[in-house]
Short mmCIF file of C-alpha atoms in Angstrom, two decimals:
data_model
loop_
_atom_site.label_atom_id
_atom_site.label_comp_id
_atom_site.label_asym_id
_atom_site.label_seq_id
_atom_site.Cartn_x
_atom_site.Cartn_y
_atom_site.Cartn_z
CA MET A 1 -27.87 -35.71 2.86
CA ASP A 2 -29.37 -39.11 3.12
CA LYS A 3 -33.13 -39.27 3.59
CA GLN A 4 -32.78 -41.49 6.57
CA ILE A 5 -30.32 -39.13 8.33
CA ILE A 6 -32.79 -36.22 7.57
CA SER A 7 -35.65 -38.25 8.99
CA ASP A 8 -33.63 -39.14 12.08
CA LYS A 9 -32.58 -35.57 12.77
CA PHE A 10 -36.28 -34.42 12.24
CA ASN A 11 -37.54 -36.97 14.77
CA GLN A 12 -34.78 -35.99 17.22
CA LEU A 13 -35.81 -32.38 16.90
CA VAL A 14 -39.51 -33.16 17.39
CA ASP A 15 -38.58 -35.24 20.47
CA GLU A 16 -36.63 -32.38 21.89
CA LEU A 17 -39.28 -29.82 21.30
CA SER A 18 -42.23 -32.00 22.40
CA VAL A 19 -41.14 -32.39 26.01
CA ASN A 20 -43.94 -30.15 27.24
CA ARG A 21 -46.18 -30.16 24.11
CA PRO A 22 -48.01 -32.69 22.08
CA ARG A 23 -45.94 -34.13 19.18
CA GLU A 24 -48.61 -33.10 16.57
CA ASN A 25 -48.45 -29.47 17.70
CA VAL A 26 -44.62 -29.48 17.24
CA ILE A 27 -44.68 -30.98 13.84
CA GLU A 28 -47.39 -28.47 12.86
CA SER A 29 -45.20 -25.58 14.11
CA ILE A 30 -42.21 -26.92 12.18
CA HIS A 31 -44.31 -27.14 8.98
CA LYS A 32 -45.46 -23.58 9.48
CA VAL A 33 -41.90 -22.32 9.78
CA LEU A 34 -40.70 -24.33 6.80
CA SER A 35 -43.40 -22.76 4.65
CA LEU A 36 -42.18 -19.17 5.44
CA SER A 37 -40.16 -17.34 2.87
CA PRO A 38 -36.43 -16.45 3.69
CA GLN A 39 -37.65 -12.82 4.19
CA GLN A 40 -40.28 -13.85 6.74
CA ILE A 41 -37.80 -16.01 8.60
CA GLY A 42 -35.41 -13.01 8.69
CA GLU A 43 -38.23 -10.80 10.15
CA LEU A 44 -39.01 -13.52 12.79
CA ILE A 45 -35.33 -13.67 13.80
CA LYS A 46 -35.13 -9.89 14.10
CA ALA A 47 -38.34 -9.87 16.18
CA SER A 48 -37.16 -12.62 18.46
CA LYS A 49 -33.74 -10.81 19.04
CA SER A 50 -35.62 -7.51 19.95
CA THR A 51 -37.73 -9.40 22.57
CA LEU A 52 -34.73 -11.10 24.30
#
């Protein structure tokens, strides 16, 4: 994927998520998620499903 498309999509995601939160907090949260291993992400998904 073209870097500009990725950048646009990232900014769109941040805009959508930062409706009720400061933009910096959203970007920080996204970076935290991106630094997780696939196993950790799997565990997060399982945990979120069990709380729904």
